mmCIF file of C-alpha atoms in Angstrom:
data_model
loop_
_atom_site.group_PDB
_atom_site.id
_atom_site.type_symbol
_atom_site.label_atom_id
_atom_site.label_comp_id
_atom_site.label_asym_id
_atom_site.label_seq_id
_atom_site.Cartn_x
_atom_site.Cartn_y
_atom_site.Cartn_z
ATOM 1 C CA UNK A 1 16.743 -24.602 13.025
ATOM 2 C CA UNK A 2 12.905 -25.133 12.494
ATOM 3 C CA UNK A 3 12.021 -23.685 15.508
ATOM 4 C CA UNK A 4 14.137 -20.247 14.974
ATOM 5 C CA UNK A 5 12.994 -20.355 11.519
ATOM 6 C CA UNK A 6 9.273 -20.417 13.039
ATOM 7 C CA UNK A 7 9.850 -17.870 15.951
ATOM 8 C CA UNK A 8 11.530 -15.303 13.049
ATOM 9 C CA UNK A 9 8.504 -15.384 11.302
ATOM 10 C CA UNK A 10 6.151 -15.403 13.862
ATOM 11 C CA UNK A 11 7.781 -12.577 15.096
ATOM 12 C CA UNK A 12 7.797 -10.360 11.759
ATOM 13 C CA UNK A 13 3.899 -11.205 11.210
ATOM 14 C CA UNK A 14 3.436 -10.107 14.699
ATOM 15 C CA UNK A 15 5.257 -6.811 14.081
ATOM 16 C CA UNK A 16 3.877 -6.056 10.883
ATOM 17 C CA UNK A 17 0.227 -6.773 12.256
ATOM 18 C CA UNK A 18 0.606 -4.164 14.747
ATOM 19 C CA UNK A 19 1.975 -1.966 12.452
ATOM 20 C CA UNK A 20 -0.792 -2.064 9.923
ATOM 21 C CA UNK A 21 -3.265 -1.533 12.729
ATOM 22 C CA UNK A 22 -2.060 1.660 13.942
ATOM 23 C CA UNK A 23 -2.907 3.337 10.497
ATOM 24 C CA UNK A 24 -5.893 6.014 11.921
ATOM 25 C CA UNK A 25 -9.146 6.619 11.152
ATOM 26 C CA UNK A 26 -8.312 10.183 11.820
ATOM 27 C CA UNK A 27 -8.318 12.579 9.008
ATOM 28 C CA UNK A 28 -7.090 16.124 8.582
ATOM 29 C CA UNK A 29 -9.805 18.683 7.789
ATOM 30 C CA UNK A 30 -8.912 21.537 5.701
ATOM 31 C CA UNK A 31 -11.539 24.988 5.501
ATOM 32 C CA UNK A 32 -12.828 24.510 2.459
ATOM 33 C CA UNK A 33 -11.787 21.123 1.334
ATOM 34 C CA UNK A 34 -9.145 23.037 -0.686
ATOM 35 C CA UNK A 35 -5.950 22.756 -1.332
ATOM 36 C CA UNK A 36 -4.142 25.992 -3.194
ATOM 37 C CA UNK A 37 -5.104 29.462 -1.601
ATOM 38 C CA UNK A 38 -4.037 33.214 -1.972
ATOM 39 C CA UNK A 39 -1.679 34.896 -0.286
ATOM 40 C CA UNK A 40 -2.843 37.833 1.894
ATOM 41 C CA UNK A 41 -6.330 35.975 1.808
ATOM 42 C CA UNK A 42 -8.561 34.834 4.930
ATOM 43 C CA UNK A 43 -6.477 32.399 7.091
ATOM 44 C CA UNK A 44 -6.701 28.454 6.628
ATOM 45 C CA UNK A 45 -8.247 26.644 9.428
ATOM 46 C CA UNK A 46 -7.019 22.971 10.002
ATOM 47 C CA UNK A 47 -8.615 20.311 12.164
ATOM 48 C CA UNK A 48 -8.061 16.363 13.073
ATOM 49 C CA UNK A 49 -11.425 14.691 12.650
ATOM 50 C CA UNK A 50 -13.479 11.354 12.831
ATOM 51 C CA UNK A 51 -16.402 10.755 11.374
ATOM 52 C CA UNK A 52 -16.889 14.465 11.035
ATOM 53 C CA UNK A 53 -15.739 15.401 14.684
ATOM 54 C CA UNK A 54 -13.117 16.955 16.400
ATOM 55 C CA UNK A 55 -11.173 14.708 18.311
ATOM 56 C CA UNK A 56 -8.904 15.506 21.195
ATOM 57 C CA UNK A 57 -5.181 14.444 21.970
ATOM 58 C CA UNK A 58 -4.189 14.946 17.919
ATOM 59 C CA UNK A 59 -2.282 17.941 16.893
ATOM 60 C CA UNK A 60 -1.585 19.125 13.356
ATOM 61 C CA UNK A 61 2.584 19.224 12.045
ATOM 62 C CA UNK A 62 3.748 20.236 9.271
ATOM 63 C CA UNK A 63 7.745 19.535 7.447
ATOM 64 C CA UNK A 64 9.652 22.856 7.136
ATOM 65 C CA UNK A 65 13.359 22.860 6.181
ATOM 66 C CA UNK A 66 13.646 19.298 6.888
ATOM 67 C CA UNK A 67 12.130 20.114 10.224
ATOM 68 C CA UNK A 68 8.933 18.459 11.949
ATOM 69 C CA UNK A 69 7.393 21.513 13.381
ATOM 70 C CA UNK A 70 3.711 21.499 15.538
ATOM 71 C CA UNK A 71 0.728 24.056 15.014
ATOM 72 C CA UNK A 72 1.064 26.104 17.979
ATOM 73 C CA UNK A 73 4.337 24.969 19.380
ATOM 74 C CA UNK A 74 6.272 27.240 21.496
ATOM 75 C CA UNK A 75 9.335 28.877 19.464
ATOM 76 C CA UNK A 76 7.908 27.579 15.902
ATOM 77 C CA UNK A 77 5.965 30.435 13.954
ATOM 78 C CA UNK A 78 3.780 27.312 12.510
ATOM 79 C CA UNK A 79 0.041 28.461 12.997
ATOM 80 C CA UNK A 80 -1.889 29.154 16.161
ATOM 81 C CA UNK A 81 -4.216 27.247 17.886
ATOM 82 C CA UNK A 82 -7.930 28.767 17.955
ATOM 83 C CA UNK A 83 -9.598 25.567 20.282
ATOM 84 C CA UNK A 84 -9.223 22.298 18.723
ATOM 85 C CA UNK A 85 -8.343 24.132 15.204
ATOM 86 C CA UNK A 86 -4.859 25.002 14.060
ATOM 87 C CA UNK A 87 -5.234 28.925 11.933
ATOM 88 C CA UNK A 88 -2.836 29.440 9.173
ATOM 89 C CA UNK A 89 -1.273 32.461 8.426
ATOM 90 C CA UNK A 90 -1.057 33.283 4.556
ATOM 91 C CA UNK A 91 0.241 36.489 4.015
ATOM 92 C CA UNK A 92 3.269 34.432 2.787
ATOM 93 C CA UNK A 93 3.719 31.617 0.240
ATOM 94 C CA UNK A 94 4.887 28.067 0.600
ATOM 95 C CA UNK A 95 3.513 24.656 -0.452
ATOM 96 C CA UNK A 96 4.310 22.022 2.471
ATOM 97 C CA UNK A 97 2.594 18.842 3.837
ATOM 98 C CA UNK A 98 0.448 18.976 7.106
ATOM 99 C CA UNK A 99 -0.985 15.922 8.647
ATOM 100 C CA UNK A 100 -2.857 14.912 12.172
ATOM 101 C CA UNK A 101 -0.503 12.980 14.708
ATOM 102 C CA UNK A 102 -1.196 11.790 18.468
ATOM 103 C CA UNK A 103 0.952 11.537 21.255
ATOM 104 C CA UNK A 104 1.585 7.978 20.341
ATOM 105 C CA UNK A 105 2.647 8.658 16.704
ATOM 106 C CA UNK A 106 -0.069 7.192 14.920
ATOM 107 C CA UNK A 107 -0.597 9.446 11.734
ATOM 108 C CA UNK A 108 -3.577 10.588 9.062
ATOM 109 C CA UNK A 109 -2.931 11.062 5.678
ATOM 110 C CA UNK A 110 -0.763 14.127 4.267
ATOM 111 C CA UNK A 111 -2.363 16.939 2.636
ATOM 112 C CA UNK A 112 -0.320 19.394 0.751
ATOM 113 C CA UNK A 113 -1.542 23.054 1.360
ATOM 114 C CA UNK A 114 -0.037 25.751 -1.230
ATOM 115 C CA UNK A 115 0.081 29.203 -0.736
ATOM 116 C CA UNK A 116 0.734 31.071 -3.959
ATOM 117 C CA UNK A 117 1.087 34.764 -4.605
ATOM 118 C CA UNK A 118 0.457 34.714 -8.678
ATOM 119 C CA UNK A 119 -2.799 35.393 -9.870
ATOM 120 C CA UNK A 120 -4.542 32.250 -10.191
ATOM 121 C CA UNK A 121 -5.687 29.077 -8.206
ATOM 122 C CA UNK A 122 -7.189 25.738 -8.755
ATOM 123 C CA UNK A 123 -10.075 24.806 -6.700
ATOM 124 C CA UNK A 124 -9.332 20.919 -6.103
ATOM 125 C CA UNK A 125 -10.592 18.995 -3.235
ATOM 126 C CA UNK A 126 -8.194 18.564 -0.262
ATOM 127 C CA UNK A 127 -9.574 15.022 0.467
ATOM 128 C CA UNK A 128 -9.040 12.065 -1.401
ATOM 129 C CA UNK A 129 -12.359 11.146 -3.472
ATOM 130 C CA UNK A 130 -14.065 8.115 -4.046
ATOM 131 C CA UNK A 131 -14.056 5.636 -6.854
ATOM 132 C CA UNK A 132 -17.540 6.561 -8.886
ATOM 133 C CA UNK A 133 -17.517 10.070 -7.328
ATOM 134 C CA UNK A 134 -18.145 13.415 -9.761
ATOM 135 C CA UNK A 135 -15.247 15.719 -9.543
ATOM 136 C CA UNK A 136 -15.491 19.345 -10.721
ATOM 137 C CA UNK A 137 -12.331 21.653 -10.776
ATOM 138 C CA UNK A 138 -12.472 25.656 -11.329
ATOM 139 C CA UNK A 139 -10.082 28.092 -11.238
ATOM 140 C CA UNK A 140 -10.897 31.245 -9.507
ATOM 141 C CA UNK A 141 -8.554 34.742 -9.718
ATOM 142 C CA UNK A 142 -7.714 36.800 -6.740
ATOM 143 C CA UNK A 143 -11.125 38.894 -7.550
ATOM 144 C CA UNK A 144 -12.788 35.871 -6.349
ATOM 145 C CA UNK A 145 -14.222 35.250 -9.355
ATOM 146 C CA UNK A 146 -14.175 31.538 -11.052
ATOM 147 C CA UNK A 147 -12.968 32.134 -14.839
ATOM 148 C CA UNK A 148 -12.826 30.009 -17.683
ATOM 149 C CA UNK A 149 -9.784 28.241 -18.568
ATOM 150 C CA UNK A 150 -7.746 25.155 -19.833
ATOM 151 C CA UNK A 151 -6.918 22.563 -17.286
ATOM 152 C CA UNK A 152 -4.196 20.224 -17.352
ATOM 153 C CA UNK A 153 -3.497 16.688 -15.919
ATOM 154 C CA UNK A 154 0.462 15.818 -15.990
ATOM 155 C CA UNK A 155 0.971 18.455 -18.177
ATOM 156 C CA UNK A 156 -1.605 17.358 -20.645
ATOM 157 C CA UNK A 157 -5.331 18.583 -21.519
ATOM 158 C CA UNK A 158 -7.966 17.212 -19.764
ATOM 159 C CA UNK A 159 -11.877 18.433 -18.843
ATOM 160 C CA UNK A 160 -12.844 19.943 -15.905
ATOM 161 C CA UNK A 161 -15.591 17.949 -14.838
ATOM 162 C CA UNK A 162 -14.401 14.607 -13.966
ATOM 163 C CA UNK A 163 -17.313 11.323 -14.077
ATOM 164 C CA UNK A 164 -17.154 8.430 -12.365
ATOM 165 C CA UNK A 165 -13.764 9.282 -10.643
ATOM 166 C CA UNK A 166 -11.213 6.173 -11.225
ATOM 167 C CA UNK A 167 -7.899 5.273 -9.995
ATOM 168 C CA UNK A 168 -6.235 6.510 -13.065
ATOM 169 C CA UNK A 169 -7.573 10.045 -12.526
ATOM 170 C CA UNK A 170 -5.112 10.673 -9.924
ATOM 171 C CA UNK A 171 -2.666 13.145 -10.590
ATOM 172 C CA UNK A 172 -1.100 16.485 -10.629
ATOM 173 C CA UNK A 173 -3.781 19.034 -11.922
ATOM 174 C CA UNK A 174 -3.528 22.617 -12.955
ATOM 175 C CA UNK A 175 -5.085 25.232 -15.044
ATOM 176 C CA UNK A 176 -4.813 28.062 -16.781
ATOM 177 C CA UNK A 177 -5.675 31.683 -18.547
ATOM 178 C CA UNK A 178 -4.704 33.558 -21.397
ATOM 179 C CA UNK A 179 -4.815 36.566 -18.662
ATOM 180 C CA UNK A 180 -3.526 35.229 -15.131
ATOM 181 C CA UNK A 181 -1.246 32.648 -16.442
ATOM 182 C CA UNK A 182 -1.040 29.422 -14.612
ATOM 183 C CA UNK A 183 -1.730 28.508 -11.184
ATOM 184 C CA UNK A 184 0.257 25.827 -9.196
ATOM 185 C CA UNK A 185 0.009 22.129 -9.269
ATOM 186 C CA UNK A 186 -1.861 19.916 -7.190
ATOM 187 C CA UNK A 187 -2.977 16.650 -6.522
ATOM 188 C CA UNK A 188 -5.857 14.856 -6.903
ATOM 189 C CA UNK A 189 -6.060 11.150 -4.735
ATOM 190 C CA UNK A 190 -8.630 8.807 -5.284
ATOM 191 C CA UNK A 191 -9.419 6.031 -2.704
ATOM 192 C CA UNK A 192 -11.937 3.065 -3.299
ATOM 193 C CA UNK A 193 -15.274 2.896 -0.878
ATOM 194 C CA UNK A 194 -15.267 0.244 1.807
ATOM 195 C CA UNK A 195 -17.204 -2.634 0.910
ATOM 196 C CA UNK A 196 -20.970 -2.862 2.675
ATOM 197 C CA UNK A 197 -20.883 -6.570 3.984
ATOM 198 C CA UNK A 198 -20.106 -5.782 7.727
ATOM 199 C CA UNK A 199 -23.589 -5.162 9.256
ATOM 200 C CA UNK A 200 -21.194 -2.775 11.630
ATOM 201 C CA UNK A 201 -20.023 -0.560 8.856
ATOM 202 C CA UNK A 202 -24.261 0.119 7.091
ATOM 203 C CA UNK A 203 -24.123 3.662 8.779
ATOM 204 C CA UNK A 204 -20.961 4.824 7.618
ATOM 205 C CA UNK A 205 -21.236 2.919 4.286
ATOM 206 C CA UNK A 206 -24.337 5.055 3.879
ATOM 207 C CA UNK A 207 -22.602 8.332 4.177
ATOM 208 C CA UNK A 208 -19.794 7.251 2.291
ATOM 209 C CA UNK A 209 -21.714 6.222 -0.662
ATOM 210 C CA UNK A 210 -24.385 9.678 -0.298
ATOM 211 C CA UNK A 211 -20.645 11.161 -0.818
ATOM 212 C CA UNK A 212 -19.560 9.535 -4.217
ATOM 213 C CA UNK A 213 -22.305 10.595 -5.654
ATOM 214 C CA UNK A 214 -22.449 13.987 -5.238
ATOM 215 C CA UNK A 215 -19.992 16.416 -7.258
ATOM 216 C CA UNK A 216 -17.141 18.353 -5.602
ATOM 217 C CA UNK A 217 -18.770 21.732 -4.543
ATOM 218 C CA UNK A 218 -16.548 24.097 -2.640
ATOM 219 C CA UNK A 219 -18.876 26.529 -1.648
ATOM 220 C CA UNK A 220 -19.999 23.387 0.874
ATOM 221 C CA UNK A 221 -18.430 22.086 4.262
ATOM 222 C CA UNK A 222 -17.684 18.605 3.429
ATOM 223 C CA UNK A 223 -17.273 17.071 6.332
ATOM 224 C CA UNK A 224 -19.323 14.320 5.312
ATOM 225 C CA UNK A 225 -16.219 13.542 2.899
ATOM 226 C CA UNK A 226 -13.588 13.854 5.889
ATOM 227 C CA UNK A 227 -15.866 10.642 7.813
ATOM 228 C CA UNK A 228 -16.842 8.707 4.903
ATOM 229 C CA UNK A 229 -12.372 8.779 3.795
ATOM 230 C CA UNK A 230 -11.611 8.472 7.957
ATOM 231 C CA UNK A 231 -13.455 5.402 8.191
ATOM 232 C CA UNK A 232 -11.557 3.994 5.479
ATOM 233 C CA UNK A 233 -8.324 3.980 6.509
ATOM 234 C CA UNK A 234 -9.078 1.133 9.508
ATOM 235 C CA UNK A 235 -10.753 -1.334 7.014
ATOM 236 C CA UNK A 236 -8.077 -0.926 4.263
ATOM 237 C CA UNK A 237 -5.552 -1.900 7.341
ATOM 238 C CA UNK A 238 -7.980 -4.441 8.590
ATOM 239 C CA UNK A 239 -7.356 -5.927 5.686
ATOM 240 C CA UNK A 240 -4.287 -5.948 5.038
ATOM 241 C CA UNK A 241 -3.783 -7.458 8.075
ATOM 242 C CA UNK A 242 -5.544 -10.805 6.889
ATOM 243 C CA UNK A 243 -3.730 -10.937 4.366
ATOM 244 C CA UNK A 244 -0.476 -10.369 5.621
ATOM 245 C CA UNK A 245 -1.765 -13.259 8.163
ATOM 246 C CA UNK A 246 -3.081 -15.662 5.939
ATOM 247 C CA UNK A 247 1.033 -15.246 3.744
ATOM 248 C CA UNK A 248 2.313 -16.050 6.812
ATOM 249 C CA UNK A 249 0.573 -18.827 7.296
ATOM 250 C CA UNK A 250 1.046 -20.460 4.469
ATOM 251 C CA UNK A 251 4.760 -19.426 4.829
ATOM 252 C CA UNK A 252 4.639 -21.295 8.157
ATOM 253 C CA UNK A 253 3.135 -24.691 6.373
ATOM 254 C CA UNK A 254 5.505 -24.571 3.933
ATOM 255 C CA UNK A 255 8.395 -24.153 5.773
ATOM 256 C CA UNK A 256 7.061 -27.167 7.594
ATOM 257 C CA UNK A 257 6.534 -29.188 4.549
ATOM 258 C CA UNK A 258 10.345 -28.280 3.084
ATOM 259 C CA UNK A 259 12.200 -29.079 6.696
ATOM 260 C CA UNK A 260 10.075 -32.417 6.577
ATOM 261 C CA UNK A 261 11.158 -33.627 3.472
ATOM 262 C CA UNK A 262 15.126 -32.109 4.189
ATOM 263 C CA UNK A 263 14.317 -34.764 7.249
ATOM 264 C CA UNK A 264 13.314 -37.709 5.765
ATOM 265 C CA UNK A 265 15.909 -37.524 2.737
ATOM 266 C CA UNK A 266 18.918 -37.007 5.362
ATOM 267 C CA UNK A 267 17.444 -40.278 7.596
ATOM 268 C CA UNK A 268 20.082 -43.470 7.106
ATOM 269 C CA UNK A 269 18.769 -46.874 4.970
ATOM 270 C CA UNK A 270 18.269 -49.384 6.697
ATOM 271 C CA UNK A 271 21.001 -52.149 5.301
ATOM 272 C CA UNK A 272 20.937 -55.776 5.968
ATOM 273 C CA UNK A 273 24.483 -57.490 6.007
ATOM 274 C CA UNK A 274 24.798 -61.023 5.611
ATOM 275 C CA UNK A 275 27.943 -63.926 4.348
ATOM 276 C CA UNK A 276 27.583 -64.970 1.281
ATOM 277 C CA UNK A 277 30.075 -67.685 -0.221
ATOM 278 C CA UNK A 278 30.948 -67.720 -3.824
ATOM 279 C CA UNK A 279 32.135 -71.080 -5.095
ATOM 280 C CA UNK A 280 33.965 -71.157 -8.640
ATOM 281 C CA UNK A 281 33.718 -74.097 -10.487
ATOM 282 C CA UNK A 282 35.805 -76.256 -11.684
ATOM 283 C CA UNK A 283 38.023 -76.236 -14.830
ATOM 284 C CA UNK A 284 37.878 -78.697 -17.011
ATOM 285 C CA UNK A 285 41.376 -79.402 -19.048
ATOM 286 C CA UNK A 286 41.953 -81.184 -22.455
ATOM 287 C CA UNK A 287 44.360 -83.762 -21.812
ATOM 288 C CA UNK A 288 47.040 -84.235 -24.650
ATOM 289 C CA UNK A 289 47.524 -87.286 -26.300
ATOM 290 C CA UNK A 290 49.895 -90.025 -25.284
ATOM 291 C CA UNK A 291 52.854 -90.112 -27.166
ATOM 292 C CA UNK A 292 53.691 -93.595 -26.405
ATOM 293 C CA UNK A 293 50.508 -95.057 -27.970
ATOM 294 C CA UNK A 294 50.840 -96.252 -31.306
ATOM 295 C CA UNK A 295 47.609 -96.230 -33.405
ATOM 296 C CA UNK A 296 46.579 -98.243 -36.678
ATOM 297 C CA UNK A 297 44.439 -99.272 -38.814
ATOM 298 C CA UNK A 298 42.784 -102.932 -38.523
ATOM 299 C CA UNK A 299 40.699 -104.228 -41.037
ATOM 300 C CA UNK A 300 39.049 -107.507 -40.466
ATOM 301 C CA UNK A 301 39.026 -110.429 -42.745
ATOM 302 C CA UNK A 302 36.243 -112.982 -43.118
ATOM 303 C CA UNK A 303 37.450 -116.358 -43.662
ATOM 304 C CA UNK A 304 35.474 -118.927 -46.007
#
């Protein structure tokens, strides 16, 4: 039983080590670092990156219909592929995910792309943003020209210029115009920077931290952004990996301890046998008086 118990687990940590090491450092790269875009406007380019360049043997897919479908593929209408880039068509509108994916199925993050044909779009980076980062969202009409108007966060109010980005920021963001109405939701993720401890890590700790602080600018290429995220995603699984191996562990010694104890309670007492011999002692009995025996009184005399 302890043995079984110990090869189950062993087995699970193992599985779920490799697992959480196959999470990539590769990142999809969207023109633009946007995420909404017009319909009948310049075509969307998509790339896999890491570190800020195009790697080789990834290919960009995309769900349609319930379908997995790859940029480029032959019989799917999904994009074309112009060298290592994947070109998106947008003379027609649809909001789907699209993510980078090798030949061994290891995966990037999902970024949803929406193509709308109303009047109106939010400019909202494509990448997820650091922790301490400056975020500023516009909203730009099909002129091309950024307008004022209210933006919303979960349906609610909120500013446009976002400081000192925190977890709690994330959400669904929109905005909107008395003239163009509203343009379509999307969402903002926000990711913490790796820590700087790892003398490995300085270079791309550098870049990562030149990225939080400076403000979302979409007029800019921000493939800076796309390494400092990509090299994320290893050390977030790096870690999570010693943690998942120091549980199991201490799942291990305390399955020890508990099969131990089961052990010693179930072991037989030692018992000494031995004769002993009660004796019971005697009775003592009243006898009755003799009925035969005559008793009386005799008073002596004295004689003078």
């Amino acid at each position: 039983m302890k043995t079984t118990s110990v090869s189950l687990l062993l087995g699970v940590s193992v599985l779920l080590l490799m697992s959480g090491l196959t999470v990539s450092a590769v990142s999809l790269n969207v023109s633009a670092n946007l995420q909404q875009f017009f319909t009948r406007g310049p075509p969307v380019s998509l790339s896999c990156v890491e570190d800020g360049q195009t790697v080789d043997g990834w290919t960009v897919k995309t769900t349609r219909g319930g379908q997995i479908e790859e940029c480029g593929a032959a019989g799917s209408d999904f994009g074309r592929l112009d060298g290592s880039s994947c070109v998106l068509d947008v003379s027609t509108k649809f909001s789907t995910d699209h993510w980078c994916e090798s030949s061994s199925g290891q995966r990037s993050d999902q970024v949803t792309i929406t193509v709308t044909d109303k009047d109106l779009i939010l400019e909202i980076p494509a990448l997820p943003v650091l922790t301490g980062s400056n975020v500023t969202l516009s909203c730009r009409n099909r002129n091309g020209d950024k307008v004022k108007a209210y933006f919303y966060k979960n349906g609610k109010v909120t500013e446009d210029k976002l400081q000192r980005v925190q977890q709690s920021d994330e959400g669904l963001y929109s905005c909107f115009t008395d003239e163009d109405g509203k343009s379509p939701q999307s969402r903002l993720r926000v990711r913490d920077p790796p820590p700087t401890s790892d003398p490995h890590i300085t270079t791309a700790s550098t870049t990562t931290t030149v990225y939080a602080a400076t403000s979302f600018n979409v007029n800019n290429n921000n493939t800076d952004a796309s390494a400092s995220f990509s090299f994320t995603v290893p050390l977030v699984a790096a870690l999570g990996s010693l943690v998942l191996l120091i549980l199991v562990v201490a799942g291990l010694v305390q399955l020890c301890r508990k099969q131990t104890e089961m052990k010693d309670s179930s072991s037989p007492v030692d018992v000494t046998y031995a004769d002993v011999n009660i004796r019971q002692p005697a009775i003592k009995r009243e006898q009755p008086p003799d009925p035969d025996v005559l008793y009386s009184s005799v008073r002596a005399g004295i004689r003078r």
